[in-house]
């Protein structure tokens, strides 16, 4: 018997003993269940009545107990209804008016004319990523744990590249994909070539995408043993240890200017939820340094954001932390509760923190209008958690909330990651906003003459509805239109 | 108040084990009962959309336990309130060590070693792939060993 088997048996015995000592206060849970249900029904009815009286199309979830279901408007039927779940990925604007997304577990491209090209069937596609040169789409499938690639224009059938796992496109030529396969090997993949195994002996790196150096010559990864290492592509099959002993290290988040790595860990050291390490590579090979180590009681967003920002939401305070990693100096800034405020004085990014743990980093759309997905970070794994799209005036006023289905599945491990979807909306052509709602993608447009947008009723069109059977190449009819009534 | 008869029966049957499961996750039977009742109310409201109510209820309890631990910031502080007579010192030490694990590791170990769920069901409950269940269990046991045998 292995040591783990033996420890598992001891644990099972302890759990059995503890469970046997648990005696519920009542054998019949139904009286208490009834009382709770009545309380919630009363509160919910009051809120729903208010919505009906004002003919407002708003979610009741943010007014109601946040553990209740999200109710709102079905954008297809126009009726107030409970919204289902099913957000699976962020729509990605490909330029020229085209859009790639996974809807209902299938990959599709909507071309500029509105025609839909399905690139995969119902095989639970996820982790959709567009190559840096915009020519290729790659995704993984959860059914078979496979990684697929296809031309972004839908001109050829998808091709299986390797077994599934996180990956990242090369930053320079944009045609190579560094990916970790199911066995934890680091692979170099090209859409039209066979995989090359770069590092094949390290199963401990597996759950997060590798990070490329800006010049595309090195790949950085972290090991759960606390080590960070580089793989120089020109030599291959080699790991150069950078630093070791970083307790709780989970993943390399970004390669910063000045040859620094931002490394994310989970606070098994120092009692914090999150650690951020900045590792200076300039000392290689003799003396790489850990320049800075911060312990933060927050929950990170779990997604490597292409904007090179790390968003984290404070568990209890509702504060948003933003690690700006694109500039010459990595910064970690706290976004306190209150109105929308700029993250970077010289940039156009803003952040918003709301009292119940909602946070977002926002990009301005037309007329400075901000859009963000928000939701209760603590309950994001709850299939019934309420989420909404918010349109905000930059001063934080005139919020409009559109209820949405819960966000994408949580990515991460150990319960340390709770996703906070911060950038689901995609501004397209500067005046359209694309949002995923369950198995639909909806487009919000405004009358150009109406300003500011937060006071104007948007027209909501269903762009893609995966609940319908749409033949390949067919132009989709536009869905029903709803108008927000002030 | 009228209950859906099927749900009522299912809930009555599942109640003791759900309370035990939640207790093993949060350490307190009183809190566990609250979490289970809350989960039941939420699941009942969506019952017509739920294909497997028992599994859904269990998932809602596990998620509710995580939310509770985060809300009250007890994840790294709480200790089981086990009556000492029921547990040998080694058992108490193991459960205390279990309470220090990241939540997902803890949930996986409880679902595997107490609830005896297969990997695919554990994966569905905690929201990960079956392969990740294995790695979480492995790392959880490694961490337990580190704590009890420093």
XYZ file of C-alpha atoms in Angstrom:
636
model
C 0.000 0.000 0.000
C 1.397 3.404 -0.933
C 1.797 6.179 1.601
C -1.039 8.074 -0.052
C -3.360 5.082 0.069
C -2.601 4.633 3.722
C -3.143 8.305 4.502
C -6.349 8.250 2.478
C -7.634 5.370 4.573
C -6.819 7.181 7.783
C -8.582 10.247 6.485
C -11.625 8.205 5.484
C -11.787 6.769 8.998
C -11.570 10.213 10.591
C -14.236 11.585 8.268
C -16.524 8.639 8.989
C -16.109 9.148 12.718
C -16.771 12.853 12.447
C -19.788 12.364 10.187
C -21.220 9.756 12.515
C -21.145 12.347 15.290
C -23.185 14.822 13.242
C -26.789 14.854 14.311
C -29.045 17.375 12.587
C -31.188 19.353 14.992
C -34.276 17.926 13.346
C -35.011 14.778 11.407
C -37.430 16.660 9.191
C -35.982 19.592 7.236
C -39.272 20.603 5.637
C -40.654 23.012 8.280
C -37.474 25.093 8.122
C -37.437 24.761 4.373
C -40.999 26.136 4.204
C -40.144 29.158 6.332
C -37.187 30.054 4.152
C -39.157 29.646 1.005
C -41.953 31.912 2.251
C -39.469 34.623 3.234
C -37.864 34.596 -0.177
C -41.138 34.467 -2.064
C -42.416 37.531 -0.227
C -39.304 39.536 -0.959
C -39.146 38.410 -4.541
C -42.776 39.195 -5.254
C -42.308 42.748 -4.052
C -39.373 43.326 -6.312
C -41.012 41.738 -9.322
C -44.136 43.819 -8.854
C -42.008 46.938 -8.883
C -40.415 45.887 -12.114
C -43.766 45.217 -13.749
C -45.276 48.515 -12.623
C -42.470 50.547 -14.123
C -42.184 48.412 -17.216
C -38.490 48.340 -16.586
C -36.325 45.760 -18.152
C -33.909 45.307 -15.327
C -32.676 42.383 -13.340
C -34.203 41.880 -9.985
C -31.198 39.961 -8.869
C -29.265 42.953 -7.693
C -32.191 44.131 -5.614
C -33.038 40.783 -4.243
C -30.998 38.528 -2.043
C -27.914 37.938 -4.104
C -28.205 34.215 -3.611
C -31.496 34.138 -5.434
C -31.826 33.324 -9.060
C -31.259 35.969 -11.652
C -34.521 36.991 -13.197
C -34.757 39.258 -16.116
C -35.685 39.615 -19.689
C -35.305 36.947 -22.258
C -33.929 38.986 -25.093
C -35.535 36.717 -27.645
C -39.069 36.690 -26.316
C -39.175 39.949 -24.434
C -40.707 38.244 -21.443
C -39.512 38.483 -17.897
C -38.206 35.092 -17.032
C -35.563 33.241 -15.154
C -32.396 33.183 -17.177
C -30.536 29.984 -17.714
C -26.864 29.364 -17.535
C -24.433 28.702 -20.305
C -21.939 31.476 -20.895
C -18.979 29.686 -22.266
C -16.560 32.148 -23.755
C -15.917 35.723 -24.561
C -16.780 36.809 -28.071
C -13.672 37.872 -29.901
C -13.886 40.550 -32.538
C -11.641 39.538 -35.408
C -11.730 42.818 -37.248
C -13.645 43.732 -40.368
C -16.829 43.183 -38.473
C -16.315 39.476 -37.941
C -16.774 37.747 -34.661
C -15.541 34.433 -33.286
C -17.001 32.803 -30.251
C -18.004 29.568 -28.675
C -21.721 29.269 -28.297
C -23.338 26.271 -26.735
C -19.976 24.517 -26.781
C -19.549 25.049 -30.527
C -17.065 27.341 -32.229
C -18.436 29.732 -34.781
C -17.376 32.691 -36.851
C -19.885 35.342 -37.820
C -18.643 37.170 -40.877
C -19.201 40.810 -41.688
C -22.336 39.962 -43.601
C -23.834 38.200 -40.616
C -23.373 34.709 -42.017
C -22.516 32.062 -39.476
C -19.796 29.487 -40.042
C -19.750 26.721 -37.490
C -16.222 25.412 -37.015
C -17.024 22.631 -34.612
C -19.928 20.521 -33.537
C -21.249 20.011 -30.064
C -18.030 18.870 -28.503
C -17.846 21.385 -25.649
C -15.275 23.733 -27.107
C -13.569 26.060 -24.690
C -10.416 28.209 -24.386
C -10.942 29.768 -27.798
C -7.921 31.851 -28.801
C -7.113 33.825 -31.911
C -3.547 33.721 -33.213
C -1.566 36.918 -33.010
C -1.659 37.295 -36.780
C -5.422 36.819 -36.773
C -5.307 33.863 -39.153
C -5.944 30.932 -36.858
C -8.325 29.971 -34.121
C -7.506 27.325 -31.590
C -9.612 25.757 -28.891
C -9.786 22.734 -26.689
C -12.613 20.309 -26.272
C -13.596 19.028 -22.918
C -15.114 15.827 -24.190
C -11.947 14.506 -25.684
C -9.430 16.819 -24.075
C -8.143 17.660 -27.530
C -6.687 20.861 -28.956
C -7.952 21.941 -32.356
C -6.943 24.573 -34.846
C -8.752 26.021 -37.853
C -8.378 29.020 -40.141
C -10.249 31.943 -38.629
C -12.017 32.540 -41.910
C -13.538 29.075 -41.763
C -11.934 28.107 -45.064
C -10.767 24.675 -43.891
C -11.837 21.945 -41.550
C -10.495 22.006 -37.971
C -7.423 19.898 -37.365
C -6.512 18.149 -34.134
C -3.133 19.360 -32.970
C -2.532 17.584 -29.691
C -4.207 16.595 -26.501
C -5.896 19.436 -24.709
C -4.315 21.871 -22.300
C -3.680 25.566 -21.880
C -1.813 27.331 -24.632
C -0.570 30.723 -25.796
C 0.199 32.023 -29.266
C 3.664 33.372 -29.959
C 3.773 37.152 -29.750
C 5.948 37.892 -32.776
C 5.104 35.784 -35.802
C 1.850 34.696 -34.202
C 1.845 31.305 -35.853
C 3.234 29.112 -33.107
C 1.392 27.947 -30.076
C 3.089 26.988 -26.842
C 0.803 24.574 -25.059
C 0.795 22.103 -22.261
C -0.740 18.793 -23.167
C -2.744 16.446 -21.019
C 0.410 14.775 -19.777
C 1.984 18.032 -18.663
C 4.458 18.231 -21.528
C 5.336 21.615 -22.981
C 4.679 21.512 -26.730
C 5.389 23.861 -29.590
C 2.542 23.640 -32.084
C 2.111 25.040 -35.546
C -1.222 24.902 -37.338
C 0.130 22.942 -40.282
C 2.921 20.927 -38.685
C 3.391 18.098 -36.257
C 3.839 18.946 -32.554
C 7.327 19.430 -31.167
C 7.881 18.388 -27.568
C 9.960 21.034 -25.839
C 9.864 19.730 -22.304
C 8.604 16.257 -21.748
C 9.532 15.333 -18.243
C 7.599 17.690 -16.061
C 4.036 16.783 -15.236
C 3.748 19.451 -12.578
C 3.234 22.444 -14.791
C -0.036 21.459 -16.306
C -2.942 23.773 -15.644
C -1.943 27.209 -16.897
C -0.746 28.543 -20.212
C 2.938 29.144 -20.814
C 4.089 32.742 -21.159
C 6.194 33.905 -24.083
C 8.990 36.430 -23.892
C 8.108 39.547 -25.897
C 10.679 38.612 -28.547
C 9.353 35.085 -28.821
C 12.646 33.419 -27.928
C 11.798 32.013 -24.497
C 8.863 30.436 -22.741
C 8.355 30.856 -19.019
C 6.468 28.501 -16.763
C 6.038 27.886 -13.081
C 6.140 24.654 -11.185
C 4.067 23.976 -8.165
C 7.228 23.052 -6.361
C 7.877 26.779 -6.223
C 10.229 27.036 -9.183
C 10.019 29.276 -12.201
C 11.958 28.270 -15.273
C 12.565 29.325 -18.845
C 12.793 27.236 -21.974
C 14.936 28.819 -24.689
C 13.364 27.839 -27.994
C 16.630 27.726 -29.853
C 17.921 24.982 -27.614
C 14.649 23.244 -26.837
C 14.241 20.385 -24.408
C 15.924 22.422 -21.732
C 14.804 24.265 -18.683
C 16.745 27.100 -17.171
C 15.731 27.470 -13.549
C 15.138 31.070 -12.658
C 14.148 30.910 -9.070
C 13.047 28.241 -6.634
C 11.280 28.072 -3.332
C 8.424 30.462 -4.013
C 5.854 28.814 -1.795
C 2.388 28.724 -3.290
C 3.491 29.605 -6.806
C 0.946 28.671 -9.416
C 1.597 30.356 -12.729
C 3.562 32.954 -14.610
C 1.102 35.690 -15.484
C 3.098 37.948 -17.758
C 6.543 38.742 -19.080
C 7.026 42.374 -18.191
C 9.165 44.947 -19.902
C 12.699 44.924 -18.543
C 12.820 41.126 -18.475
C 10.738 40.705 -15.402
C 8.203 38.016 -14.740
C 5.000 38.550 -12.857
C 4.275 35.322 -11.024
C 0.995 34.517 -9.347
C 0.601 32.209 -6.426
C -1.926 31.274 -3.851
C -1.234 32.241 -0.358
C 0.014 29.155 1.279
C 2.678 31.401 2.669
C 1.921 34.438 4.748
C -1.744 33.609 5.211
C -2.866 35.659 2.226
C -5.117 34.551 -0.554
C -2.847 35.718 -3.302
C 0.819 36.324 -3.827
C 2.351 38.335 -6.596
C 6.042 37.977 -7.242
C 8.057 40.089 -9.600
C 11.127 38.170 -10.697
C 14.019 39.987 -12.307
C 15.615 37.938 -15.036
C 18.508 40.274 -15.736
C 20.711 38.405 -13.316
C 20.626 35.178 -15.286
C 22.298 32.829 -15.159
C 23.940 33.705 -11.866
C 21.634 35.726 -9.738
C 18.031 36.162 -10.732
C 16.203 38.060 -8.089
C 12.777 38.134 -6.624
C 12.290 41.863 -6.605
C 9.042 42.049 -4.818
C 6.588 39.778 -3.098
C 3.131 40.928 -2.109
C 0.563 39.054 -0.112
C -2.981 40.098 -0.800
C -6.274 38.830 0.548
C -8.069 38.850 -2.723
C -9.430 36.486 -5.285
C -7.821 36.756 -8.709
C -9.766 36.478 -11.865
C -8.167 33.276 -13.001
C -7.966 34.238 -16.623
C -4.800 35.426 -18.268
C -6.179 38.585 -19.727
C -4.783 39.695 -23.046
C -4.876 43.266 -21.833
C -1.974 42.415 -19.545
C -3.860 43.322 -16.492
C -4.569 41.133 -13.578
C -7.849 41.859 -11.929
C -8.544 40.726 -8.455
C -11.502 41.209 -6.205
C -11.251 41.474 -2.491
C -13.207 38.709 -0.862
C -14.823 40.760 1.842
C -14.332 44.387 1.053
C -15.435 44.382 -2.545
C -12.336 46.272 -3.575
C -10.930 45.760 -7.004
C -7.207 45.421 -7.345
C -5.575 45.976 -10.646
C -2.069 44.877 -11.379
C -1.040 46.962 -14.331
C 1.717 44.964 -15.918
C 2.068 46.622 -19.273
C 4.018 49.661 -18.210
C 7.659 49.978 -17.284
C 6.891 49.332 -13.628
C 4.347 46.781 -12.515
C 1.865 48.379 -10.210
C -0.786 47.082 -7.969
C -3.557 49.529 -7.351
C -6.566 49.352 -5.173
C -9.852 50.499 -6.559
C -11.980 51.402 -3.547
C -15.725 51.287 -3.312
C -17.419 54.162 -4.999
C -17.739 55.675 -8.419
C -15.832 54.579 -11.462
C -12.290 55.851 -11.359
C -9.328 55.693 -13.685
C -6.789 52.962 -13.213
C -4.062 54.694 -15.113
C -3.960 58.484 -15.255
C -2.491 58.323 -18.724
C -4.667 55.527 -20.002
C -8.299 54.990 -20.703
C -8.960 52.159 -18.327
C -11.256 52.550 -15.393
C -12.289 50.345 -12.563
C -15.386 49.913 -10.504
C -15.931 48.267 -7.160
C -19.356 47.575 -5.759
C -20.250 46.590 -2.230
C -21.129 42.971 -2.788
C -17.873 41.962 -4.308
C -18.451 43.004 -7.847
C -15.516 44.321 -9.729
C -14.547 45.168 -13.200
C -11.991 46.926 -15.298
C -13.757 48.893 -17.908
C -13.047 50.173 -21.349
C -14.806 53.227 -22.601
C -17.186 52.899 -25.475
C -18.976 55.613 -27.402
C -19.210 58.929 -25.608
C -17.228 57.577 -22.730
C -19.887 55.084 -21.768
C -18.463 52.201 -19.821
C -19.651 48.654 -20.037
C -18.843 45.777 -17.781
C -20.099 42.456 -16.729
C -20.575 42.275 -13.032
C -21.513 39.609 -10.624
C -20.995 38.464 -7.077
C -17.487 37.131 -7.066
C -18.036 34.911 -4.097
C -20.818 33.013 -5.694
C -19.563 32.722 -9.190
C -19.412 28.967 -9.017
C -23.011 28.887 -7.938
C -24.952 27.954 -11.046
C -27.653 30.328 -9.951
C -25.513 33.371 -9.301
C -26.876 36.588 -10.769
C -24.824 38.458 -13.296
C -25.643 41.532 -15.221
C -24.310 43.814 -17.867
C -23.939 47.343 -16.631
C -23.740 50.465 -18.647
C -22.277 53.290 -16.700
C -21.605 56.925 -17.000
C -17.980 57.597 -16.140
C -18.967 59.246 -12.885
C -20.661 56.012 -11.853
C -24.159 57.362 -12.159
C -26.938 56.367 -14.512
C -26.255 52.710 -14.252
C -28.338 50.409 -16.330
C -28.304 46.746 -15.593
C -29.204 44.028 -18.003
C -29.493 40.629 -16.389
C -27.412 37.907 -17.876
C -26.756 34.276 -17.363
C -23.859 33.315 -15.113
C -20.364 33.646 -16.532
C -18.058 31.078 -17.892
C -16.980 28.098 -15.908
C -14.452 28.763 -13.238
C -10.938 28.151 -14.350
C -8.445 27.280 -11.708
C -7.773 24.957 -8.910
C -7.780 24.567 -5.197
C -10.766 26.778 -4.737
C -8.434 29.739 -4.838
C -9.698 31.125 -8.090
C -13.085 32.617 -8.565
C -13.517 34.112 -11.958
C -14.656 37.662 -12.241
C -15.619 38.411 -15.770
C -14.408 41.878 -16.466
C -14.280 42.232 -20.177
C -17.003 40.183 -21.714
C -18.510 43.093 -23.600
C -16.753 43.800 -26.856
C -17.194 47.169 -28.458
C -17.465 46.589 -32.143
C -17.093 49.343 -34.716
C -17.119 51.778 -31.809
C -20.872 51.853 -31.581
C -22.013 48.290 -31.094
C -21.660 46.299 -27.946
C -21.536 42.522 -28.184
C -22.468 40.520 -25.169
C -22.972 36.868 -24.542
C -26.112 35.902 -22.722
C -26.401 32.217 -22.167
C -26.451 30.551 -25.519
C -26.995 33.800 -27.343
C -24.854 36.663 -28.431
C -26.683 39.950 -28.408
C -25.717 43.220 -29.989
C -26.611 46.531 -28.399
C -26.845 49.589 -30.597
C -27.856 53.160 -29.949
C -29.263 56.006 -31.917
C -26.132 58.052 -32.706
C -28.032 61.246 -32.027
C -28.862 60.252 -28.483
C -26.200 61.190 -25.939
C -24.995 60.133 -23.489
C -25.563 56.473 -24.044
C -26.379 55.691 -20.458
C -29.543 57.728 -20.800
C -30.525 56.295 -24.171
C -32.517 53.157 -24.810
C -30.401 50.601 -26.649
C -31.775 48.337 -29.288
C -30.967 44.752 -28.419
C -30.672 42.286 -31.248
C -29.966 38.625 -31.016
C -26.980 38.046 -33.253
C -26.546 34.372 -32.624
C -28.874 32.007 -30.894
C -27.439 28.546 -30.527
C -30.775 27.176 -29.436
C -31.834 27.449 -33.068
C -30.559 25.249 -35.805
C -28.795 27.550 -38.207
C -27.475 26.028 -41.415
C -23.888 26.825 -42.168
C -23.592 30.014 -44.167
C -27.094 31.255 -43.448
C -27.523 34.885 -42.487
C -29.260 35.034 -39.158
C -32.484 36.881 -38.700
C -32.333 39.571 -36.112
C -34.044 38.785 -32.860
C -36.712 40.757 -31.121
C -36.054 44.249 -29.888
C -36.404 45.537 -26.385
C -36.265 49.081 -25.172
C -35.289 50.179 -21.734
C -37.794 52.580 -20.295
C -36.264 55.199 -18.014
C -47.759 25.093 1.387
C -47.674 22.480 -1.279
C -44.363 20.842 -2.019
C -43.429 18.980 -5.067
C -43.836 15.494 -3.741
C -40.788 14.094 -5.455
C -38.553 16.840 -4.203
C -39.953 16.577 -0.707
C -39.189 12.878 -0.530
C -35.773 13.294 -2.045
C -34.901 16.130 0.283
C -36.013 14.294 3.392
C -33.898 11.311 2.416
C -30.868 13.346 1.466
C -31.014 15.760 4.419
C -28.880 13.882 6.982
C -26.067 13.127 4.563
C -26.121 16.630 3.124
C -25.777 18.054 6.630
C -22.909 15.678 7.289
C -21.227 16.636 4.032
C -21.568 20.342 4.759
C -20.340 19.813 8.313
C -17.219 18.100 7.040
C -16.624 21.085 4.778
C -17.374 23.972 7.138
C -16.838 22.395 10.537
C -20.121 23.398 12.137
C -23.345 21.438 12.087
C -25.488 24.518 12.735
C -23.944 26.349 9.807
C -24.206 23.196 7.731
C -27.949 22.980 8.331
C -28.377 26.580 7.201
C -26.327 25.960 4.081
C -28.290 22.864 3.165
C -31.630 24.602 3.669
C -30.527 27.550 1.564
C -29.339 25.221 -1.154
C -32.611 23.319 -1.076
C -34.650 26.499 -1.460
C -32.604 27.560 -4.461
C -32.707 24.165 -6.096
C -36.423 23.795 -5.485
C -37.110 27.037 -7.313
C -35.452 25.634 -10.395
C -36.576 22.084 -9.955
C -38.319 21.873 -13.308
C -35.022 22.697 -15.038
C -32.944 20.262 -13.015
C -32.290 16.873 -14.480
C -30.634 15.252 -11.480
C -31.932 17.003 -8.364
C -29.884 14.989 -5.896
C -26.596 15.687 -7.639
C -27.583 19.317 -8.167
C -28.426 19.681 -4.509
C -25.072 18.238 -3.518
C -23.305 20.648 -5.865
C -25.260 23.557 -4.454
C -24.277 22.526 -0.923
C -20.593 22.275 -1.834
C -20.729 25.665 -3.555
C -22.650 27.149 -0.669
C -20.037 25.878 1.767
C -17.318 27.560 -0.236
C -19.240 30.804 -0.359
C -19.837 30.659 3.361
C -16.180 30.100 4.129
C -15.195 33.007 1.969
C -17.822 35.286 3.390
C -16.831 34.796 6.957
C -13.130 34.501 6.242
C -12.885 31.350 8.230
C -11.120 29.295 5.659
C -7.798 29.361 7.399
C -8.965 29.727 10.925
C -11.805 27.419 11.672
C -11.408 24.166 13.447
C -13.897 21.361 13.595
C -16.137 21.435 16.592
C -16.021 17.681 16.848
C -16.878 16.272 20.238
C -13.591 14.954 21.498
C -14.998 11.615 22.559
C -15.869 10.688 18.991
C -12.446 11.226 17.557
C -9.069 9.879 18.389
C -6.293 12.476 18.606
C -4.991 11.411 15.216
C -8.424 11.892 13.680
C -8.699 15.383 15.143
C -5.257 16.212 13.821
C -6.201 15.025 10.360
C -9.444 17.008 10.278
C -7.671 20.113 11.550
C -5.121 19.659 8.789
C -7.921 19.124 6.299
C -9.429 22.455 7.299
C -6.228 24.237 6.305
C -6.325 22.969 2.724
C -7.499 25.138 -0.159
C -11.206 24.595 -0.489
C -11.196 22.612 -3.676
C -8.642 20.149 -2.364
C -10.658 19.779 0.805
C -13.901 19.230 -1.067
C -12.303 16.650 -3.346
C -10.898 14.699 -0.404
C -14.230 14.718 1.440
C -16.184 13.711 -1.642
C -13.716 10.959 -2.441
C -12.912 9.557 0.994
C -16.215 10.114 2.742
C -18.911 10.328 0.082
C -17.148 7.686 -2.069
C -18.060 9.483 -5.262
C -16.367 8.473 -8.506
C -14.020 10.945 -10.142
C -16.433 12.092 -12.808
C -19.080 12.953 -10.233
C -16.564 14.776 -8.058
C -15.453 16.699 -11.130
C -19.030 17.732 -11.801
C -19.547 18.854 -8.217
C -16.407 20.930 -7.865
C -16.314 22.134 -11.455
C -13.165 20.699 -12.949
C -11.993 17.879 -15.145
C -11.689 14.330 -13.833
C -7.936 14.493 -14.333
C -7.859 17.570 -12.145
C -9.710 15.668 -9.440
C -6.830 13.226 -9.328
C -4.243 15.966 -9.072
C -6.254 17.822 -6.457
C -6.563 14.662 -4.373
C -2.883 13.937 -4.754
C -1.882 17.430 -3.764
C -4.380 17.466 -0.938
C -2.934 14.303 0.541
C 0.588 15.609 0.063
C -0.363 18.765 1.881
C -2.052 16.800 4.659
C 1.088 14.787 5.113
C 3.188 17.921 5.288
C 0.947 19.336 7.974
C 0.730 16.281 10.176
C 4.316 15.174 9.654
C 6.264 18.418 9.473
